[in-house]
PDB file of N, CA, C and O in Angstrom:
ATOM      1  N   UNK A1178      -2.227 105.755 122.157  1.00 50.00           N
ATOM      2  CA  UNK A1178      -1.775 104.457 122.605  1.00 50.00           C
ATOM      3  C   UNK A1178      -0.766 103.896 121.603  1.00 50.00           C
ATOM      4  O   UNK A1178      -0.600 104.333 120.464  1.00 50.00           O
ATOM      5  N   UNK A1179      -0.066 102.801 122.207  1.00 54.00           N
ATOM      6  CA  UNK A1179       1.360 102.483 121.107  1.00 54.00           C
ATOM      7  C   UNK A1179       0.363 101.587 120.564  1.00 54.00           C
ATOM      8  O   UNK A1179      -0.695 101.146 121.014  1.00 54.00           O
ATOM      9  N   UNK A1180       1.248 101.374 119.019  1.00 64.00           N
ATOM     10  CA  UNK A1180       0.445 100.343 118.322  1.00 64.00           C
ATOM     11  C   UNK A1180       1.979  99.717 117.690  1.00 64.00           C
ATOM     12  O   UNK A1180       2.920 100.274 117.125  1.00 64.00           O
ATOM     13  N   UNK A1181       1.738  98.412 118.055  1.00 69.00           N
ATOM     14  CA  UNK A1181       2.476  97.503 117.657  1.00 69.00           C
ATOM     15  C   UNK A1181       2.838  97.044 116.051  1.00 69.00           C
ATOM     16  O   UNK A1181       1.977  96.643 115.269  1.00 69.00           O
ATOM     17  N   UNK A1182       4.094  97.164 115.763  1.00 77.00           N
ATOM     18  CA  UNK A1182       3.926  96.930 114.017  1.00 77.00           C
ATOM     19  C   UNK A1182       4.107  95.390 113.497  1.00 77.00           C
ATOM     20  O   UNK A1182       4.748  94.688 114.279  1.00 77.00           O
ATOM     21  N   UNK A1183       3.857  95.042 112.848  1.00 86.00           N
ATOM     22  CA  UNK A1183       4.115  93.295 112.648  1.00 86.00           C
ATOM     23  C   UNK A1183       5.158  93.336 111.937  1.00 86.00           C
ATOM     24  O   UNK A1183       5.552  94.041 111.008  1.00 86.00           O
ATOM     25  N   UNK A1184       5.562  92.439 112.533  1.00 91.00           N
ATOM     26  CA  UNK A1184       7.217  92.218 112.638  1.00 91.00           C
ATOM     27  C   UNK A1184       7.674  91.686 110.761  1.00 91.00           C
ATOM     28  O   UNK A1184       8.826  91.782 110.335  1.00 91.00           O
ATOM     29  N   UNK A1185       6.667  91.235 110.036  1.00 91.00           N
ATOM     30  CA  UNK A1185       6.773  91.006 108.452  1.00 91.00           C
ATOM     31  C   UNK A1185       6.653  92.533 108.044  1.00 91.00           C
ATOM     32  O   UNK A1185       7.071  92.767 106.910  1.00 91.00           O
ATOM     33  N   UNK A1186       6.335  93.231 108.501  1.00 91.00           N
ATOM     34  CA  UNK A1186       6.224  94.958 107.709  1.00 91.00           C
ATOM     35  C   UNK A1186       7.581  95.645 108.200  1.00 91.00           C
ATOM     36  O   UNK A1186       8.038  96.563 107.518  1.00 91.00           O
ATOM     37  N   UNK A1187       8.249  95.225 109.378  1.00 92.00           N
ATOM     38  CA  UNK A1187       9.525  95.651 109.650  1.00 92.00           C
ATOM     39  C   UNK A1187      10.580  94.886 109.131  1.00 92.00           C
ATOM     40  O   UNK A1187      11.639  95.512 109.072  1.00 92.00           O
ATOM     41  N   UNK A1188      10.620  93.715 108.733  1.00 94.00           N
ATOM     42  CA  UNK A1188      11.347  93.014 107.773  1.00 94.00           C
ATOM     43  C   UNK A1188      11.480  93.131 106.504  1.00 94.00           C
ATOM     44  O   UNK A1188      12.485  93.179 105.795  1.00 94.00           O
ATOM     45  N   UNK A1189      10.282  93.177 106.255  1.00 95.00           N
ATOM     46  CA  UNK A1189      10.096  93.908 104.479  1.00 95.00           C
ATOM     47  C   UNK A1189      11.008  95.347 104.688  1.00 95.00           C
ATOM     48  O   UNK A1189      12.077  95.419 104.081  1.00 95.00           O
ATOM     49  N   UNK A1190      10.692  96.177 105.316  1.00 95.00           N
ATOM     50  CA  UNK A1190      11.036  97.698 105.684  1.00 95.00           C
ATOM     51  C   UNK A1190      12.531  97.413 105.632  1.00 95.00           C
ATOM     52  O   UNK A1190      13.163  98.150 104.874  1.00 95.00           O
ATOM     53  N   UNK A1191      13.253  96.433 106.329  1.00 96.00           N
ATOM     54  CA  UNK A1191      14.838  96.459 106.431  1.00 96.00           C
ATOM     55  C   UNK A1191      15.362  95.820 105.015  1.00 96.00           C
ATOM     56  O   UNK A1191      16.484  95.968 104.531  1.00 96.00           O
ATOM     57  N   UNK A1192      14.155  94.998 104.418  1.00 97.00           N
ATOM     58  CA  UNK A1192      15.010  94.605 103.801  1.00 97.00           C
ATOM     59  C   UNK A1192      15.241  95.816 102.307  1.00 97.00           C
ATOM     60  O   UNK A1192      16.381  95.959 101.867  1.00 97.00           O
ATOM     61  N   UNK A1193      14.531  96.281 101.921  1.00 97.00           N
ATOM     62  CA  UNK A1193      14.159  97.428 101.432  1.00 97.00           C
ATOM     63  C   UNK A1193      15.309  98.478 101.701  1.00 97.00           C
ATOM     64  O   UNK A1193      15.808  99.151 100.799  1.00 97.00           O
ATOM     65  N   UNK A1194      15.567  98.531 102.623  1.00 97.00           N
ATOM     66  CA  UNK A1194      16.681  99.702 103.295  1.00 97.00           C
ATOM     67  C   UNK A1194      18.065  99.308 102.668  1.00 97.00           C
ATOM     68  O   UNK A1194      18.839 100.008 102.015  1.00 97.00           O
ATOM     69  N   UNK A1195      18.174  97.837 103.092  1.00 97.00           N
ATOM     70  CA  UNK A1195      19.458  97.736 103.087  1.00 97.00           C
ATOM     71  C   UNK A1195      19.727  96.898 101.642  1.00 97.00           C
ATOM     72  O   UNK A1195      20.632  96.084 101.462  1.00 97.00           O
ATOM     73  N   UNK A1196      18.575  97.364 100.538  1.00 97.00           N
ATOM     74  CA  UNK A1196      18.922  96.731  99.122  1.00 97.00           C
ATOM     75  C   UNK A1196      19.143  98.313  98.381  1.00 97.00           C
ATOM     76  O   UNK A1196      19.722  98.552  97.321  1.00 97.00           O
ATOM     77  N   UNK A1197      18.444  99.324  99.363  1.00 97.00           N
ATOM     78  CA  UNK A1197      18.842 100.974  98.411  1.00 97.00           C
ATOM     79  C   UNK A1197      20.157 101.038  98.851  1.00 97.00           C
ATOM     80  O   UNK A1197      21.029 101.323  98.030  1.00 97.00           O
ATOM     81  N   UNK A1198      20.505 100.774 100.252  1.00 97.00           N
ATOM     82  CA  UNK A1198      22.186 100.668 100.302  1.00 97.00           C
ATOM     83  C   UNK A1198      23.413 100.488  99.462  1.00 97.00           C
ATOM     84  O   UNK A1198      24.429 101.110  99.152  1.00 97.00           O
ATOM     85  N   UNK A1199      22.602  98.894  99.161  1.00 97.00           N
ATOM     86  CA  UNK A1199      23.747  98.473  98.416  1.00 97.00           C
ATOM     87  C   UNK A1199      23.487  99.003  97.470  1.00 97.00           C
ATOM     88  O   UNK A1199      23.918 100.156  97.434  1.00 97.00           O
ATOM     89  N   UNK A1200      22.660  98.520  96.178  1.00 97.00           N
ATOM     90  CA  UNK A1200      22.221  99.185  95.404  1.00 97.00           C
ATOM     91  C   UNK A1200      23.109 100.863  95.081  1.00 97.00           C
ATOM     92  O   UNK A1200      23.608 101.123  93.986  1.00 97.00           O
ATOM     93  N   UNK A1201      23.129 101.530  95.911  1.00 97.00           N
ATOM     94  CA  UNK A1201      23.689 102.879  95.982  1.00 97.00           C
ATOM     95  C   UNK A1201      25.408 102.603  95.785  1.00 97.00           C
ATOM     96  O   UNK A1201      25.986 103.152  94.847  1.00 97.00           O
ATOM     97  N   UNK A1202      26.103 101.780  96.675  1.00 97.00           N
ATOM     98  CA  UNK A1202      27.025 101.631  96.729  1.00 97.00           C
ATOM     99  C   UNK A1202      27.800 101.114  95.349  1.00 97.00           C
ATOM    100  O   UNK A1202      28.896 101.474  94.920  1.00 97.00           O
ATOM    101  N   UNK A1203      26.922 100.212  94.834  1.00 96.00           N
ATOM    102  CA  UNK A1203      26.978  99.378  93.453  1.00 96.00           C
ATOM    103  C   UNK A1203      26.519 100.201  92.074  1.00 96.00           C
ATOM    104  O   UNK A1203      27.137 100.043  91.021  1.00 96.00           O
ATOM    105  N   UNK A1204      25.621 100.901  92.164  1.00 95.00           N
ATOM    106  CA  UNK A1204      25.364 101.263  90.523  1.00 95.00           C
ATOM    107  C   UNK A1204      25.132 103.110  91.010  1.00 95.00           C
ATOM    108  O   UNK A1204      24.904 103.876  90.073  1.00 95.00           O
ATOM    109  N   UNK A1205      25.196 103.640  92.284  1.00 95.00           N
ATOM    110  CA  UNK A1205      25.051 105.250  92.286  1.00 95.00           C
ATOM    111  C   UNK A1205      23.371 105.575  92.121  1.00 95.00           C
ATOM    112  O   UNK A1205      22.659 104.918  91.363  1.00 95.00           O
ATOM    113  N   UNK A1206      22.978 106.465  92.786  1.00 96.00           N
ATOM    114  CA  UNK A1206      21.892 106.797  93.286  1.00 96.00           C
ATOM    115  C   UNK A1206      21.012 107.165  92.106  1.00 96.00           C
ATOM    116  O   UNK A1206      19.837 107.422  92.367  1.00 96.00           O
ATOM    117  N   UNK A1207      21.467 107.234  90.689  1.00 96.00           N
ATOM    118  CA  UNK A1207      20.360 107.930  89.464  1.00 96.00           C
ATOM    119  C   UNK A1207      20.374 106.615  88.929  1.00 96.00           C
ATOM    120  O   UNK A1207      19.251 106.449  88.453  1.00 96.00           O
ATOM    121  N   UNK A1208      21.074 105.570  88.754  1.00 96.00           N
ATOM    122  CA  UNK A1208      21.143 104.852  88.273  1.00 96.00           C
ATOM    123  C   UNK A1208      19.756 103.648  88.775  1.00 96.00           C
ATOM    124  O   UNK A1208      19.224 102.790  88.071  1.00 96.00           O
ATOM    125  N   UNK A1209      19.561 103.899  89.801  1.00 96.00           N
ATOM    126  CA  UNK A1209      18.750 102.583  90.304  1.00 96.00           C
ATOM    127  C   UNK A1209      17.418 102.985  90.063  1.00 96.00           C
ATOM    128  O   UNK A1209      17.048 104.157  89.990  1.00 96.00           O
ATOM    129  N   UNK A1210      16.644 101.894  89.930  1.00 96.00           N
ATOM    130  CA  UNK A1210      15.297 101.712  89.769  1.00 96.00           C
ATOM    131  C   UNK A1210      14.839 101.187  91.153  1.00 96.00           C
ATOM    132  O   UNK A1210      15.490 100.772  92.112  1.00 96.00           O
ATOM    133  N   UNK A1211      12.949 101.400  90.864  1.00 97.00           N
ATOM    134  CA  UNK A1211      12.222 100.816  91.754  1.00 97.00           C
ATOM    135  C   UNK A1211      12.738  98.847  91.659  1.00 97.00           C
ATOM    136  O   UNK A1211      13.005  97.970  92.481  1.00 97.00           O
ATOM    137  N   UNK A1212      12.659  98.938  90.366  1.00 97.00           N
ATOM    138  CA  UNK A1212      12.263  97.707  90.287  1.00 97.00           C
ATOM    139  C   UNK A1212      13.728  96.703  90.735  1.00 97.00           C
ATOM    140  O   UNK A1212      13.779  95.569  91.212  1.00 97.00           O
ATOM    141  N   UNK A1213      14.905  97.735  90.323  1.00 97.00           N
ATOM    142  CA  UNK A1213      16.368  97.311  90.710  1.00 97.00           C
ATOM    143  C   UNK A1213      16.125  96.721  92.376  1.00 97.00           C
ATOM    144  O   UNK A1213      16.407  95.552  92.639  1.00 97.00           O
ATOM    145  N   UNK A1214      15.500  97.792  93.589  1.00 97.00           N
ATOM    146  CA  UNK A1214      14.915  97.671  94.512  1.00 97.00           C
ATOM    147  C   UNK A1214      14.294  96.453  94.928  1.00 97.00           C
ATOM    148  O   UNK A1214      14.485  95.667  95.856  1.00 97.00           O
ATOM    149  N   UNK A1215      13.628  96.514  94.132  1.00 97.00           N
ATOM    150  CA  UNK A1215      12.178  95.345  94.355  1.00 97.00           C
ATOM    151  C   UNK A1215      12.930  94.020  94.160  1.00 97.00           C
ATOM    152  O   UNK A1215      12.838  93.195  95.068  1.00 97.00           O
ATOM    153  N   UNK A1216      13.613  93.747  93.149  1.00 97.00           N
ATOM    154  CA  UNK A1216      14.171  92.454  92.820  1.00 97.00           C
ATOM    155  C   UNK A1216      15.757  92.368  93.922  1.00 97.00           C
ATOM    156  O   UNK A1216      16.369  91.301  93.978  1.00 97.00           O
ATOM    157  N   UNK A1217      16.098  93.226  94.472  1.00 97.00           N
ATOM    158  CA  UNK A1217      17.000  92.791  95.287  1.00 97.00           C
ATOM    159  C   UNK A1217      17.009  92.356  96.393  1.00 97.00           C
ATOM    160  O   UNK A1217      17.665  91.504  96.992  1.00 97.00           O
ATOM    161  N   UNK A1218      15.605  93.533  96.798  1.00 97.00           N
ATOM    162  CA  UNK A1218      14.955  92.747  98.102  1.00 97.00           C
ATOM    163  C   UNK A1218      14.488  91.790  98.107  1.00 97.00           C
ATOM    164  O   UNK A1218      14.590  91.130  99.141  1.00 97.00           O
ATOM    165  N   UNK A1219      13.596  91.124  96.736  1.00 96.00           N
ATOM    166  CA  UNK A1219      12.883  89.504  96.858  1.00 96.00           C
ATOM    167  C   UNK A1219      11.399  90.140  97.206  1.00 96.00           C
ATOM    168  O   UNK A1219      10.645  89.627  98.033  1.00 96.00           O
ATOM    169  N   UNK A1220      11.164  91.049  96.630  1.00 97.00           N
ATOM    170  CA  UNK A1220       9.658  91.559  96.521  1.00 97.00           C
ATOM    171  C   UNK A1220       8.861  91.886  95.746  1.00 97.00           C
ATOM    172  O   UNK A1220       9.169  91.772  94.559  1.00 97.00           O
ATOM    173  N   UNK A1221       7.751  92.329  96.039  1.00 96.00           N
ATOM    174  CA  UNK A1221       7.203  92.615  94.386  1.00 96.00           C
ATOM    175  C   UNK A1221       7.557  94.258  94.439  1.00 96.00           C
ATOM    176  O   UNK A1221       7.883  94.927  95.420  1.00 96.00           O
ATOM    177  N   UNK A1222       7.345  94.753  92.770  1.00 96.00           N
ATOM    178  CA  UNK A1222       7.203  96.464  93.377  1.00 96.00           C
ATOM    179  C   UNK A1222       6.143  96.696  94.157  1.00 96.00           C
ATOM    180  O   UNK A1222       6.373  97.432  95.117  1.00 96.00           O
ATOM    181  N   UNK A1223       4.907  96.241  94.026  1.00 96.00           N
ATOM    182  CA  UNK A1223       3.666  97.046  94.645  1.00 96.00           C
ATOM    183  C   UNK A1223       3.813  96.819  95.947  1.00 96.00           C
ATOM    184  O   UNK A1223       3.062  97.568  96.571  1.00 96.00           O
ATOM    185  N   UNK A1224       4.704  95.833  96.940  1.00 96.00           N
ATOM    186  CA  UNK A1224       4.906  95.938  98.182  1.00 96.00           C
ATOM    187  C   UNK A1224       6.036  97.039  98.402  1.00 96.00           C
ATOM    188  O   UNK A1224       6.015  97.689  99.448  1.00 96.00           O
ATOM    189  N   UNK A1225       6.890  97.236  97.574  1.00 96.00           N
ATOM    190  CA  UNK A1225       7.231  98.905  97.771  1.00 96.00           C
ATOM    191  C   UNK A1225       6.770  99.500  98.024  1.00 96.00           C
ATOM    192  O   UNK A1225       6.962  99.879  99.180  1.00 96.00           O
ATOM    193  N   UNK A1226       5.554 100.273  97.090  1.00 96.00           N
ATOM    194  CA  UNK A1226       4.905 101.315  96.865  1.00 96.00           C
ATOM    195  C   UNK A1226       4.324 100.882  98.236  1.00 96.00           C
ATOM    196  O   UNK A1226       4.361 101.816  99.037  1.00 96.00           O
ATOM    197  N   UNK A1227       3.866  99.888  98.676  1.00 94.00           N
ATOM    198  CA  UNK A1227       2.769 100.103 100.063  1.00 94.00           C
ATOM    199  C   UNK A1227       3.034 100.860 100.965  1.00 94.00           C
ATOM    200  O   UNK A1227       2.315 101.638 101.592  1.00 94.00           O
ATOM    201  N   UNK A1228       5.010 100.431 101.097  1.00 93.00           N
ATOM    202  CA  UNK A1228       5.862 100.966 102.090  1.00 93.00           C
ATOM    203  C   UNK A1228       6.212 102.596 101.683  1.00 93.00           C
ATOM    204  O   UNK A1228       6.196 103.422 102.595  1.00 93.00           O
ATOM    205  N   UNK A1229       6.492 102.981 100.443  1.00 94.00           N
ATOM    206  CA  UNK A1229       6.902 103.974 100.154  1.00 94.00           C
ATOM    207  C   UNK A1229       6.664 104.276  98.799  1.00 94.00           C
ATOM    208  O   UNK A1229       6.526 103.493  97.859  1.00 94.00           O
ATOM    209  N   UNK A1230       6.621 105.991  98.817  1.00 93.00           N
ATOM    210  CA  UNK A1230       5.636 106.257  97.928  1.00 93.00           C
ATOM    211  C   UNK A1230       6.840 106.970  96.166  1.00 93.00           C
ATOM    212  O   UNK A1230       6.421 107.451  95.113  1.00 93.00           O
ATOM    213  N   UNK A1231       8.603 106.645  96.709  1.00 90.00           N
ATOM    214  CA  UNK A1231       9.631 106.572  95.632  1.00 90.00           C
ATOM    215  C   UNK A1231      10.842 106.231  95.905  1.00 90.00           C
ATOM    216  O   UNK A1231      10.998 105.506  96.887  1.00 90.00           O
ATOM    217  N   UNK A1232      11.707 106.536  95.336  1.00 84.00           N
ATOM    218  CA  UNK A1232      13.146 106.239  96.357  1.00 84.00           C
ATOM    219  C   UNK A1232      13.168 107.475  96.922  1.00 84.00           C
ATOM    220  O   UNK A1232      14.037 107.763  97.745  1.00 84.00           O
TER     221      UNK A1232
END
């Protein structure tokens, strides 16, 4: 059966996406941290890690 995702775990999820983006675009892919991540999105790290388990 489908299971519906809450719409704060798909927001977190985009926002996450589109801070490794930039992030990538801005300092190059060895260069970035979790935490570079975490603070661009406006999150903590450990709501990273919930979502994903590195870059």
């Amino acid at each position: 059966m489908f299971k519906k995702t809450d719409l704060r775990v798909i927001r977190t999820r985009k926002m996450i996406k589109e801070s490794f983006i930039d992030l990538i675009q801005e300092k190059g892919y060895e260069s970035i941290t979790i935490r570079d991540i975490a603070d661009n999105a406006l999150i903590n790290r450990a709501t990273f890690y919930l979502h994903y388990v590195d870059k």
